[in-house]
Short mmCIF file of N, CA and C in Angstrom, two decimals:
data_model
loop_
_atom_site.label_atom_id
_atom_site.label_comp_id
_atom_site.label_asym_id
_atom_site.label_seq_id
_atom_site.Cartn_x
_atom_site.Cartn_y
_atom_site.Cartn_z
N UNK A 1 -3.58 -9.33 -24.46
CA UNK A 1 -3.60 -8.59 -22.61
C UNK A 1 -4.64 -9.36 -22.25
N UNK A 2 -4.17 -10.50 -21.31
CA UNK A 2 -5.11 -10.76 -20.69
C UNK A 2 -5.59 -9.67 -19.02
N UNK A 3 -6.59 -10.21 -18.37
CA UNK A 3 -7.00 -9.66 -17.04
C UNK A 3 -6.69 -9.81 -15.91
N UNK A 4 -5.48 -9.25 -15.23
CA UNK A 4 -4.95 -9.38 -14.16
C UNK A 4 -5.73 -9.56 -12.77
N UNK A 5 -5.06 -10.64 -12.70
CA UNK A 5 -6.34 -11.11 -11.32
C UNK A 5 -6.60 -10.29 -9.69
N UNK A 6 -7.44 -10.01 -9.32
CA UNK A 6 -7.84 -9.27 -8.05
C UNK A 6 -6.96 -9.79 -7.00
N UNK A 7 -7.30 -8.47 -6.51
CA UNK A 7 -5.23 -8.52 -5.06
C UNK A 7 -6.05 -9.50 -4.47
N UNK A 8 -8.06 -9.57 -4.49
CA UNK A 8 -8.47 -10.48 -3.59
C UNK A 8 -7.52 -11.40 -4.25
N UNK A 9 -7.55 -11.79 -4.86
CA UNK A 9 -7.28 -13.63 -5.37
C UNK A 9 -6.13 -14.19 -5.44
N UNK A 10 -4.99 -12.29 -5.26
CA UNK A 10 -3.54 -13.11 -5.85
C UNK A 10 -3.50 -12.78 -4.02
N UNK A 11 -4.00 -12.25 -2.99
CA UNK A 11 -3.39 -12.98 -1.50
C UNK A 11 -4.16 -14.18 -0.39
N UNK A 12 -3.97 -14.82 -1.23
CA UNK A 12 -5.05 -15.93 -0.31
C UNK A 12 -3.70 -16.76 0.95
N UNK A 13 -4.17 -17.32 1.64
CA UNK A 13 -3.20 -17.45 2.96
C UNK A 13 -1.58 -18.27 2.36
N UNK A 14 -0.98 -18.99 1.73
CA UNK A 14 -0.33 -19.14 1.43
C UNK A 14 0.63 -17.72 1.01
N UNK A 15 0.22 -17.02 0.17
CA UNK A 15 0.75 -15.88 -0.41
C UNK A 15 0.91 -14.67 0.12
N UNK A 16 -0.05 -14.47 1.20
CA UNK A 16 0.02 -13.63 2.90
C UNK A 16 1.11 -14.21 2.89
N UNK A 17 1.80 -15.43 4.14
CA UNK A 17 2.09 -15.82 4.64
C UNK A 17 3.98 -15.60 4.27
N UNK A 18 3.64 -15.59 2.37
CA UNK A 18 4.64 -15.09 2.23
C UNK A 18 5.14 -14.02 2.10
N UNK A 19 4.11 -13.11 1.79
CA UNK A 19 4.35 -11.57 2.36
C UNK A 19 5.00 -11.68 3.41
N UNK A 20 4.57 -11.65 4.66
CA UNK A 20 5.24 -11.01 5.70
C UNK A 20 6.51 -11.72 5.55
N UNK A 21 6.33 -12.53 5.03
CA UNK A 21 8.56 -12.99 5.56
C UNK A 21 9.18 -12.53 4.61
N UNK A 22 8.83 -11.79 3.44
CA UNK A 22 9.29 -10.41 2.49
C UNK A 22 9.48 -9.30 3.01
N UNK A 23 8.42 -8.90 3.54
CA UNK A 23 8.13 -7.82 4.55
C UNK A 23 8.77 -7.48 6.29
N UNK A 24 9.52 -8.46 6.32
CA UNK A 24 10.55 -9.00 7.48
C UNK A 24 12.05 -8.45 7.11
N UNK A 25 12.44 -9.04 5.69
CA UNK A 25 13.97 -8.66 5.23
C UNK A 25 13.59 -7.18 5.94
N UNK A 26 15.46 -7.81 6.24
CA UNK A 26 16.31 -5.86 6.34
C UNK A 26 16.08 -4.52 4.68
N UNK A 27 15.89 -5.04 3.87
CA UNK A 27 15.66 -4.02 3.12
C UNK A 27 13.93 -3.37 3.63
N UNK A 28 13.51 -4.12 3.67
CA UNK A 28 12.31 -4.03 3.40
C UNK A 28 11.56 -2.82 4.68
N UNK A 29 12.50 -3.74 5.91
CA UNK A 29 12.58 -3.05 7.03
C UNK A 29 12.64 -1.68 7.30
N UNK A 30 13.77 -2.13 6.16
CA UNK A 30 14.48 -0.54 6.37
C UNK A 30 13.60 1.02 5.54
N UNK A 31 12.99 0.02 4.24
CA UNK A 31 12.11 1.46 3.42
C UNK A 31 10.75 1.25 4.79
N UNK A 32 9.80 0.43 5.62
CA UNK A 32 9.22 0.98 6.18
C UNK A 32 9.54 1.50 6.92
N UNK A 33 11.00 2.26 7.65
CA UNK A 33 10.82 3.14 8.11
C UNK A 33 12.01 4.57 8.18
N UNK A 34 11.52 4.45 6.33
CA UNK A 34 11.57 5.79 6.10
C UNK A 34 10.23 6.47 5.84
N UNK A 35 9.39 5.64 5.17
CA UNK A 35 8.32 6.12 4.93
C UNK A 35 7.54 6.80 6.70
N UNK A 36 7.44 5.69 7.58
CA UNK A 36 7.29 5.75 8.90
C UNK A 36 7.79 7.37 9.39
N UNK A 37 8.92 7.74 8.92
CA UNK A 37 8.97 8.88 8.85
C UNK A 37 8.80 10.24 7.86
N UNK A 38 8.83 9.76 6.91
CA UNK A 38 7.99 10.28 5.88
C UNK A 38 6.59 11.33 6.86
N UNK A 39 6.06 10.49 6.76
CA UNK A 39 4.36 11.02 7.58
C UNK A 39 4.31 11.30 9.01
N UNK A 40 5.44 11.14 9.62
CA UNK A 40 5.88 11.36 10.62
C UNK A 40 4.23 11.20 12.18
N UNK A 41 3.69 10.31 12.42
CA UNK A 41 2.41 10.20 12.48
C UNK A 41 2.31 10.53 14.47
N UNK A 42 1.94 11.32 14.66
CA UNK A 42 2.05 11.49 16.01
C UNK A 42 0.65 11.21 17.08
N UNK A 43 1.63 11.62 18.64
CA UNK A 43 0.86 10.78 19.99
C UNK A 43 -0.59 11.28 19.32
N UNK A 44 -1.62 10.60 19.41
CA UNK A 44 -2.90 11.05 19.54
C UNK A 44 -3.28 11.20 18.46
N UNK A 45 -3.40 11.01 17.11
CA UNK A 45 -3.19 11.11 16.05
C UNK A 45 -4.61 9.59 15.46
N UNK A 46 -5.75 10.23 14.49
CA UNK A 46 -5.84 8.77 13.96
C UNK A 46 -5.23 8.37 12.74
N UNK A 47 -5.47 7.80 12.21
CA UNK A 47 -4.33 7.03 11.27
C UNK A 47 -4.93 5.42 10.51
N UNK A 48 -4.70 5.45 9.13
CA UNK A 48 -5.83 5.30 8.18
C UNK A 48 -3.93 3.80 7.83
N UNK A 49 -4.70 3.15 7.89
CA UNK A 49 -3.36 2.09 7.05
C UNK A 49 -3.86 0.81 5.80
N UNK A 50 -3.51 1.03 5.03
CA UNK A 50 -4.14 1.15 3.49
C UNK A 50 -3.93 -0.35 3.32
N UNK A 51 -4.35 -1.17 2.89
CA UNK A 51 -3.95 -3.07 2.71
C UNK A 51 -2.40 -2.50 3.71
N UNK A 52 -2.91 -3.10 4.86
CA UNK A 52 -2.58 -3.45 5.96
C UNK A 52 -1.28 -4.40 5.47
N UNK A 53 -1.60 -5.46 5.03
CA UNK A 53 -1.22 -6.39 4.75
C UNK A 53 -1.23 -6.90 5.56
N UNK A 54 0.00 -8.10 6.03
CA UNK A 54 0.48 -8.70 8.09
C UNK A 54 0.75 -8.18 8.94
N UNK A 55 0.14 -5.73 8.90
CA UNK A 55 -0.31 -5.49 10.11
C UNK A 55 1.39 -4.89 10.72
N UNK A 56 2.56 -4.81 10.11
CA UNK A 56 3.73 -3.98 10.43
C UNK A 56 3.75 -2.96 9.84
N UNK A 57 2.87 -2.09 9.50
CA UNK A 57 2.89 -0.68 9.62
C UNK A 57 1.87 -0.37 10.28
N UNK A 58 1.04 -1.44 10.29
CA UNK A 58 -0.07 -0.93 11.33
C UNK A 58 0.34 -0.94 12.94
N UNK A 59 1.49 -1.59 13.28
CA UNK A 59 2.03 -1.54 14.66
C UNK A 59 3.35 -0.84 14.74
N UNK A 60 3.69 -0.39 13.83
CA UNK A 60 4.48 1.11 13.97
C UNK A 60 3.51 1.88 14.16
N UNK A 61 2.42 2.32 13.63
CA UNK A 61 1.25 3.09 13.20
C UNK A 61 1.10 3.42 15.16
N UNK A 62 0.58 2.67 15.30
CA UNK A 62 -0.21 2.27 16.58
C UNK A 62 1.29 2.94 17.73
N UNK A 63 2.45 2.43 17.27
CA UNK A 63 3.12 2.97 18.82
C UNK A 63 3.46 4.00 18.99
N UNK A 64 3.22 4.60 17.41
CA UNK A 64 3.51 6.16 17.01
C UNK A 64 2.96 7.10 17.92
N UNK A 65 1.25 6.78 17.24
CA UNK A 65 -0.18 7.74 17.70
C UNK A 65 -0.45 7.27 19.02
N UNK A 66 0.65 5.83 19.92
CA UNK A 66 0.36 5.91 20.86
C UNK A 66 -1.76 5.78 21.71
N UNK A 67 -1.73 5.32 23.04
CA UNK A 67 -3.34 4.73 23.48
C UNK A 67 -3.95 5.96 23.03
N UNK A 68 -3.25 7.05 23.07
CA UNK A 68 -4.73 8.21 22.57
C UNK A 68 -5.65 8.55 21.58
N UNK A 69 -4.38 7.46 20.60
CA UNK A 69 -4.61 7.71 18.96
C UNK A 69 -5.02 6.47 18.77
N UNK A 70 -5.75 6.26 17.36
CA UNK A 70 -6.30 5.30 16.87
C UNK A 70 -5.83 5.04 15.45
N UNK A 71 -6.05 3.51 15.49
CA UNK A 71 -5.21 3.33 14.00
C UNK A 71 -6.07 2.12 13.67
N UNK A 72 -7.07 2.29 12.10
CA UNK A 72 -8.01 1.64 11.34
C UNK A 72 -7.14 0.69 10.57
N UNK A 73 -6.70 -0.44 9.47
CA UNK A 73 -6.29 -1.43 9.23
C UNK A 73 -7.23 -1.98 8.65
N UNK A 74 -7.16 -1.36 7.00
CA UNK A 74 -7.65 -2.33 5.84
C UNK A 74 -6.79 -2.90 5.32
N UNK A 75 -7.87 -3.52 5.07
CA UNK A 75 -7.44 -4.80 3.63
C UNK A 75 -8.82 -5.43 2.99
N UNK A 76 -8.46 -5.72 1.58
CA UNK A 76 -8.80 -6.61 1.02
C UNK A 76 -9.39 -7.71 1.46
N UNK A 77 -8.11 -8.53 1.76
CA UNK A 77 -7.62 -9.65 1.53
C UNK A 77 -7.62 -10.55 3.01
N UNK A 78 -8.91 -11.32 3.46
CA UNK A 78 -9.16 -11.81 4.89
C UNK A 78 -7.44 -12.53 5.81
N UNK A 79 -6.77 -13.49 4.96
CA UNK A 79 -5.74 -14.01 4.95
C UNK A 79 -4.86 -12.90 6.03
N UNK A 80 -4.81 -11.46 4.93
CA UNK A 80 -3.93 -10.83 5.60
C UNK A 80 -4.42 -10.24 6.90
N UNK A 81 -5.60 -10.02 6.92
CA UNK A 81 -6.47 -9.36 8.16
C UNK A 81 -5.69 -9.94 9.54
N UNK A 82 -6.24 -11.47 9.04
CA UNK A 82 -5.62 -12.64 10.08
C UNK A 82 -4.56 -12.61 10.90
N UNK A 83 -3.21 -12.74 9.84
CA UNK A 83 -2.31 -12.29 10.61
C UNK A 83 -1.50 -10.83 10.91
N UNK A 84 -2.20 -10.22 10.38
CA UNK A 84 -2.82 -8.23 11.04
C UNK A 84 -3.11 -8.57 12.42
N UNK A 85 -3.99 -9.13 12.90
CA UNK A 85 -4.33 -8.77 13.47
C UNK A 85 -4.65 -9.71 14.84
N UNK A 86 -3.48 -11.05 14.95
CA UNK A 86 -2.72 -12.11 15.52
C UNK A 86 -1.63 -11.04 16.30
N UNK A 87 -0.84 -10.29 14.97
CA UNK A 87 -0.04 -9.40 15.42
C UNK A 87 -0.17 -7.95 16.00
N UNK A 88 -1.44 -7.72 16.59
CA UNK A 88 -1.61 -6.24 16.94
C UNK A 88 -2.38 -6.48 18.30
N UNK A 89 -2.55 -7.44 18.31
CA UNK A 89 -2.93 -8.27 19.69
C UNK A 89 -4.00 -7.54 20.83
N UNK A 90 -2.09 -6.82 21.21
CA UNK A 90 -2.05 -6.59 22.93
C UNK A 90 -2.46 -4.68 22.44
N UNK A 91 -2.43 -4.36 21.41
CA UNK A 91 -2.07 -3.05 21.02
C UNK A 91 -4.12 -2.35 20.83
N UNK A 92 -4.83 -1.88 21.87
CA UNK A 92 -6.34 -1.76 22.25
C UNK A 92 -6.81 -0.41 21.42
N UNK A 93 -5.84 0.37 20.89
CA UNK A 93 -6.28 1.61 19.79
C UNK A 93 -5.73 0.77 18.06
N UNK A 94 -6.04 -0.75 18.19
CA UNK A 94 -5.57 -1.16 16.21
C UNK A 94 -7.17 -1.44 16.34
N UNK A 95 -7.81 -1.29 15.04
CA UNK A 95 -9.52 -2.20 14.91
C UNK A 95 -8.28 -2.23 12.97
N UNK A 96 -9.60 -3.70 12.85
CA UNK A 96 -8.90 -3.93 11.43
C UNK A 96 -10.48 -4.38 10.90
N UNK A 97 -10.67 -3.62 9.90
CA UNK A 97 -12.25 -4.33 8.73
C UNK A 97 -11.30 -4.30 7.14
N UNK A 98 -12.42 -5.74 6.73
CA UNK A 98 -12.06 -5.70 5.86
C UNK A 98 -13.08 -5.01 4.75
N UNK A 99 -11.79 -3.74 3.64
CA UNK A 99 -13.33 -3.67 2.72
C UNK A 99 -11.84 -2.52 1.76
N UNK A 100 -13.29 -2.16 0.19
CA UNK A 100 -12.08 -1.57 -0.48
C UNK A 100 -11.82 -0.51 -0.44
N UNK A 101 -11.23 -0.12 -1.41
CA UNK A 101 -9.88 1.35 -0.85
C UNK A 101 -10.98 2.25 -2.03
N UNK A 102 -12.02 1.72 -2.69
CA UNK A 102 -12.63 2.55 -3.42
C UNK A 102 -14.56 2.62 -2.75
N UNK A 103 -14.36 1.87 -1.58
CA UNK A 103 -15.24 2.24 -0.24
C UNK A 103 -15.24 2.53 1.47
N UNK A 104 -14.30 3.64 1.19
CA UNK A 104 -13.43 3.19 2.76
C UNK A 104 -14.70 3.21 3.72
N UNK A 105 -15.18 2.38 4.46
CA UNK A 105 -15.57 2.67 5.65
C UNK A 105 -15.59 3.26 6.77
N UNK A 106 -15.49 5.07 6.91
CA UNK A 106 -15.37 5.83 7.55
C UNK A 106 -16.12 7.14 7.27
N UNK A 107 -16.74 7.75 7.87
CA UNK A 107 -17.02 9.80 7.54
C UNK A 107 -16.05 10.07 7.34
N UNK A 108 -17.06 11.42 6.15
CA UNK A 108 -15.75 11.69 5.85
C UNK A 108 -14.29 12.77 7.00
N UNK A 109 -13.34 13.19 6.89
CA UNK A 109 -11.84 13.45 7.67
C UNK A 109 -12.17 12.38 8.97
N UNK A 110 -12.54 11.64 8.97
CA UNK A 110 -12.02 10.95 9.77
C UNK A 110 -10.46 10.21 10.12
N UNK A 111 -9.94 11.21 9.56
CA UNK A 111 -8.45 10.43 9.63
C UNK A 111 -7.25 11.80 9.29
N UNK A 112 -5.90 11.87 10.80
CA UNK A 112 -4.95 12.64 10.48
C UNK A 112 -4.33 12.16 9.49
N UNK A 113 -4.07 11.15 9.38
CA UNK A 113 -2.59 10.21 8.35
C UNK A 113 -3.43 9.16 8.06
N UNK A 114 -2.86 9.00 6.60
CA UNK A 114 -2.61 8.12 6.25
C UNK A 114 -1.69 7.42 5.31
N UNK A 115 -1.15 6.13 5.23
CA UNK A 115 -0.38 5.40 4.82
C UNK A 115 -1.16 3.41 3.41
N UNK A 116 -0.58 3.90 2.47
CA UNK A 116 -0.57 3.02 1.80
C UNK A 116 0.33 2.34 0.79
N UNK A 117 1.13 1.44 1.27
CA UNK A 117 2.69 1.30 0.50
C UNK A 117 2.43 -0.43 -0.64
N UNK A 118 2.25 0.21 -1.76
CA UNK A 118 2.14 -1.25 -2.75
C UNK A 118 0.45 -1.68 -3.41
N UNK A 119 -0.09 -0.26 -2.67
CA UNK A 119 -1.61 -0.91 -2.77
C UNK A 119 -2.12 -0.27 -4.03
N UNK A 120 -2.04 1.03 -4.71
CA UNK A 120 -2.75 1.31 -5.31
C UNK A 120 -2.33 1.11 -6.85
N UNK A 121 -1.49 0.88 -7.40
CA UNK A 121 -0.73 0.08 -8.04
C UNK A 121 -1.53 -1.25 -8.74
N UNK A 122 -2.17 -2.30 -7.88
CA UNK A 122 -3.21 -2.71 -7.98
C UNK A 122 -5.22 -2.66 -7.97
N UNK A 123 -4.81 -1.20 -8.15
CA UNK A 123 -6.66 -0.84 -8.01
C UNK A 123 -7.40 -0.21 -9.12
N UNK A 124 -7.66 -0.72 -10.12
CA UNK A 124 -8.47 -0.46 -11.10
C UNK A 124 -8.89 0.62 -11.38
N UNK A 125 -9.57 1.00 -10.30
CA UNK A 125 -10.36 2.37 -10.44
C UNK A 125 -9.46 3.52 -9.83
N UNK A 126 -8.37 3.57 -10.15
CA UNK A 126 -6.96 4.89 -9.62
C UNK A 126 -8.38 6.11 -8.73
N UNK A 127 -8.46 6.46 -9.94
CA UNK A 127 -9.13 8.39 -9.36
C UNK A 127 -10.31 7.78 -8.20
N UNK A 128 -10.82 6.96 -8.66
CA UNK A 128 -11.88 7.57 -8.01
C UNK A 128 -11.04 6.68 -6.11
N UNK A 129 -10.39 5.91 -6.17
CA UNK A 129 -9.10 5.16 -4.46
C UNK A 129 -8.75 6.76 -4.34
N UNK A 130 -8.19 7.49 -4.77
CA UNK A 130 -8.26 8.77 -3.94
C UNK A 130 -8.59 9.68 -4.00
N UNK A 131 -10.22 9.91 -4.80
CA UNK A 131 -10.51 10.39 -4.19
C UNK A 131 -11.49 10.39 -2.90
N UNK A 132 -12.31 8.39 -2.78
CA UNK A 132 -12.00 8.23 -1.53
C UNK A 132 -11.22 8.85 -0.32
N UNK A 133 -9.79 7.75 -0.54
CA UNK A 133 -9.09 8.71 0.05
C UNK A 133 -9.01 10.41 0.86
N UNK A 134 -8.84 10.76 -0.03
CA UNK A 134 -8.84 12.64 -0.15
C UNK A 134 -10.50 12.27 0.60
N UNK A 135 -11.33 11.86 0.32
CA UNK A 135 -12.70 12.54 1.43
C UNK A 135 -13.12 12.20 2.92
N UNK A 136 -11.48 11.01 2.87
CA UNK A 136 -11.31 10.35 5.05
C UNK A 136 -10.68 11.35 5.44
N UNK A 137 -9.44 11.97 4.96
CA UNK A 137 -8.19 12.81 5.54
C UNK A 137 -8.95 13.94 5.53
N UNK A 138 -8.68 14.40 7.09
CA UNK A 138 -9.35 15.99 7.22
C UNK A 138 -8.08 16.71 6.36
N UNK A 139 -9.05 17.70 6.75
CA UNK A 139 -8.19 19.16 6.35
C UNK A 139 -6.60 19.09 6.82
N UNK A 140 -5.67 19.40 5.98
CA UNK A 140 -4.48 19.66 6.96
C UNK A 140 -3.79 18.11 7.18
N UNK A 141 -4.07 17.03 6.95
CA UNK A 141 -3.82 15.56 7.21
C UNK A 141 -2.71 15.54 6.43
N UNK A 142 -2.31 14.30 6.62
CA UNK A 142 -0.73 14.30 5.63
C UNK A 142 -1.40 12.56 5.10
N UNK A 143 -0.82 12.15 3.96
CA UNK A 143 -1.02 11.05 3.42
C UNK A 143 -0.14 10.81 3.47
N UNK A 144 0.88 9.90 2.68
CA UNK A 144 2.12 9.05 2.24
C UNK A 144 1.20 7.97 1.31
N UNK A 145 2.04 7.26 0.17
CA UNK A 145 1.21 6.48 -0.61
C UNK A 145 2.62 5.35 -1.73
N UNK A 146 3.26 4.95 -1.20
CA UNK A 146 4.35 3.55 -2.17
C UNK A 146 4.03 3.11 -2.68
N UNK A 147 4.18 3.37 -4.23
CA UNK A 147 4.09 2.56 -5.16
C UNK A 147 5.35 2.54 -6.09
N UNK A 148 5.69 2.21 -6.79
CA UNK A 148 6.53 1.23 -8.11
C UNK A 148 5.82 1.00 -9.34
N UNK A 149 7.45 2.60 -9.86
CA UNK A 149 6.99 1.92 -11.20
C UNK A 149 7.90 1.12 -11.66
N UNK A 150 7.62 -0.40 -11.68
CA UNK A 150 8.23 -1.44 -12.52
C UNK A 150 8.56 -1.63 -14.39
N UNK A 151 8.79 -0.55 -14.74
CA UNK A 151 10.33 0.02 -15.73
C UNK A 151 11.06 -0.11 -15.68
N UNK A 152 11.09 1.14 -13.91
CA UNK A 152 12.39 1.15 -13.40
C UNK A 152 13.72 -0.17 -12.87
N UNK A 153 12.44 -1.17 -13.27
CA UNK A 153 13.01 -2.71 -11.94
C UNK A 153 14.52 -3.27 -12.93
N UNK A 154 15.69 -3.50 -12.24
CA UNK A 154 17.12 -3.80 -12.89
C UNK A 154 17.07 -5.15 -12.33
N UNK A 155 17.00 -6.04 -13.28
CA UNK A 155 17.72 -7.13 -13.21
C UNK A 155 19.17 -7.03 -13.62
N UNK A 156 20.35 -8.12 -13.12
CA UNK A 156 21.04 -8.57 -13.82
C UNK A 156 20.68 -10.02 -14.66
N UNK A 157 20.60 -10.00 -15.79
CA UNK A 157 20.53 -11.53 -16.26
C UNK A 157 21.30 -11.86 -17.93
N UNK A 158 21.96 -12.60 -18.25
CA UNK A 158 22.66 -12.96 -19.54
C UNK A 158 21.72 -13.42 -20.27
N UNK A 159 20.32 -13.61 -19.90
CA UNK A 159 19.64 -13.95 -21.28
C UNK A 159 18.57 -12.65 -20.86
N UNK A 160 18.62 -11.28 -21.66
CA UNK A 160 17.84 -10.68 -22.19
C UNK A 160 16.62 -10.65 -22.32
N UNK A 161 16.52 -11.05 -23.60
CA UNK A 161 14.61 -11.88 -24.60
C UNK A 161 14.26 -12.55 -22.44
N UNK A 162 14.40 -12.88 -21.62
CA UNK A 162 14.21 -13.45 -20.86
C UNK A 162 13.41 -13.27 -19.62
N UNK A 163 14.58 -12.22 -19.17
CA UNK A 163 14.84 -10.68 -18.55
C UNK A 163 13.37 -10.11 -19.22
N UNK A 164 13.20 -9.67 -20.36
CA UNK A 164 12.21 -9.25 -21.07
C UNK A 164 11.02 -9.38 -20.67
N UNK A 165 10.32 -10.99 -21.33
CA UNK A 165 9.54 -11.77 -20.67
C UNK A 165 8.90 -11.71 -19.46
N UNK A 166 9.77 -12.11 -18.29
CA UNK A 166 9.36 -11.97 -17.32
C UNK A 166 9.13 -10.83 -16.99
N UNK A 167 9.16 -9.50 -17.22
CA UNK A 167 9.29 -7.59 -16.09
C UNK A 167 8.02 -8.08 -17.13
N UNK A 168 7.69 -8.54 -18.80
CA UNK A 168 6.18 -8.51 -19.01
C UNK A 168 4.75 -8.89 -18.33
N UNK A 169 5.68 -9.96 -18.28
CA UNK A 169 4.93 -11.06 -17.63
C UNK A 169 4.41 -10.16 -15.55
N UNK A 170 4.97 -9.89 -15.08
CA UNK A 170 4.95 -9.49 -13.60
C UNK A 170 4.09 -7.55 -13.99
N UNK A 171 4.84 -7.40 -15.31
CA UNK A 171 3.69 -6.70 -15.30
C UNK A 171 1.48 -6.53 -15.27
N UNK A 172 2.01 -7.82 -15.70
CA UNK A 172 0.66 -7.82 -16.42
C UNK A 172 -0.94 -8.76 -14.77
N UNK A 173 0.41 -8.61 -13.84
CA UNK A 173 -0.86 -8.78 -12.85
C UNK A 173 -1.36 -7.74 -12.14
N UNK A 174 -0.62 -6.25 -12.15
CA UNK A 174 -1.00 -5.61 -11.59
C UNK A 174 -1.90 -4.74 -13.16
N UNK A 175 -2.98 -3.39 -12.80
CA UNK A 175 -3.72 -2.91 -13.86
C UNK A 175 -2.19 -1.09 -13.77
N UNK A 176 -2.09 -0.91 -13.39
CA UNK A 176 -0.94 0.38 -12.78
C UNK A 176 0.18 0.04 -12.84
N UNK A 177 1.42 -0.76 -13.70
CA UNK A 177 2.34 -0.91 -13.65
C UNK A 177 3.41 -0.27 -13.23
N UNK A 178 3.77 1.16 -13.89
CA UNK A 178 3.84 3.01 -13.69
C UNK A 178 3.27 3.39 -13.14
N UNK A 179 2.72 3.03 -11.75
CA UNK A 179 1.78 4.20 -11.61
C UNK A 179 2.28 5.66 -10.12
N UNK A 180 3.47 5.46 -10.72
CA UNK A 180 4.04 6.35 -10.08
C UNK A 180 5.07 7.61 -10.80
N UNK A 181 4.40 7.55 -11.79
CA UNK A 181 4.27 8.29 -13.27
C UNK A 181 3.02 9.40 -13.20
N UNK A 182 2.40 8.68 -12.49
CA UNK A 182 1.28 9.64 -12.83
C UNK A 182 0.40 10.21 -11.63
N UNK A 183 1.15 9.56 -10.68
CA UNK A 183 0.39 9.27 -9.22
C UNK A 183 0.36 11.55 -8.88
N UNK A 184 1.26 11.98 -8.50
CA UNK A 184 1.60 12.85 -8.38
C UNK A 184 -0.16 13.90 -9.69
N UNK A 185 -0.47 14.21 -10.61
CA UNK A 185 -1.41 14.73 -11.05
C UNK A 185 -2.51 14.09 -11.04
N UNK A 186 -2.52 12.65 -10.66
CA UNK A 186 -3.42 12.03 -10.15
C UNK A 186 -4.24 12.54 -8.26
N UNK A 187 -2.95 12.40 -7.56
CA UNK A 187 -3.53 13.10 -6.13
C UNK A 187 -4.52 14.25 -5.86
N UNK A 188 -3.88 15.13 -7.05
CA UNK A 188 -3.46 16.59 -7.39
C UNK A 188 -5.46 16.47 -7.42
N UNK A 189 -5.86 15.80 -9.00
CA UNK A 189 -7.19 16.19 -9.27
C UNK A 189 -8.06 15.26 -8.37
N UNK A 190 -7.16 14.60 -8.08
CA UNK A 190 -8.06 13.93 -6.36
C UNK A 190 -8.80 15.10 -4.80
N UNK A 191 -8.48 16.33 -5.54
CA UNK A 191 -8.11 17.32 -4.14
C UNK A 191 -6.35 17.62 -3.14
N UNK A 192 -5.60 16.63 -3.10
CA UNK A 192 -4.47 16.91 -2.23
C UNK A 192 -4.32 18.06 -2.94
N UNK A 193 -3.70 18.61 -1.55
CA UNK A 193 -2.55 19.39 -2.02
C UNK A 193 -1.65 19.33 -1.14
N UNK A 194 -0.37 20.20 -1.79
CA UNK A 194 0.97 20.61 -1.73
C UNK A 194 1.17 19.29 -1.75
N UNK A 195 1.96 18.36 -2.61
CA UNK A 195 2.08 16.64 -2.71
C UNK A 195 3.26 17.32 -3.72
N UNK A 196 3.99 16.16 -2.65
CA UNK A 196 5.55 15.82 -2.95
C UNK A 196 5.89 14.58 -3.19
N UNK A 197 7.08 14.38 -4.37
CA UNK A 197 7.25 13.00 -4.63
C UNK A 197 9.00 13.02 -3.38
N UNK A 198 8.76 11.55 -3.43
CA UNK A 198 10.86 11.28 -2.47
C UNK A 198 10.47 9.45 -3.33
N UNK A 199 11.80 9.24 -3.61
CA UNK A 199 12.31 7.93 -4.16
C UNK A 199 13.17 7.20 -3.59
#
């Protein structure tokens, strides 16, 4: 089995622009709206957007928390941060920082809410990253993590063997292609309470 390339290696400038285009499709917009409704950010809250990508969730969080709140968008890929900073340039409550989820550049209990979409499946040390997330969320704060169990992907194909090869190859590009199966238990072990699962 080959080693998966790092998230930083996978999201160069071209890949970042392609991902931004995908994030602007109707299906992904709908998913983002559902995720924001689950998180329910409120005016004045301090929000963390983990793996902020092209800044679409960062922008949504900023509008929800308003000028009296704050949003920190973090990503490991500089091209993503560049796109996100351009998108949120007029939102003074937003800041961006390049950092790794295993070493969040924030004090304990810095945030009321945190959001991460399709991030943790890319993280090698998932348990350490979840402990780090628990550290920066205030007691009683909220976090929503969205990841995909790629075994649940259904692709219609007349060539089942080829489809299986494509799925197996896809699974090699991330360290945790079936993360949702263990995420609840891992979050509880990291110190989160009241963990709920939604599909």
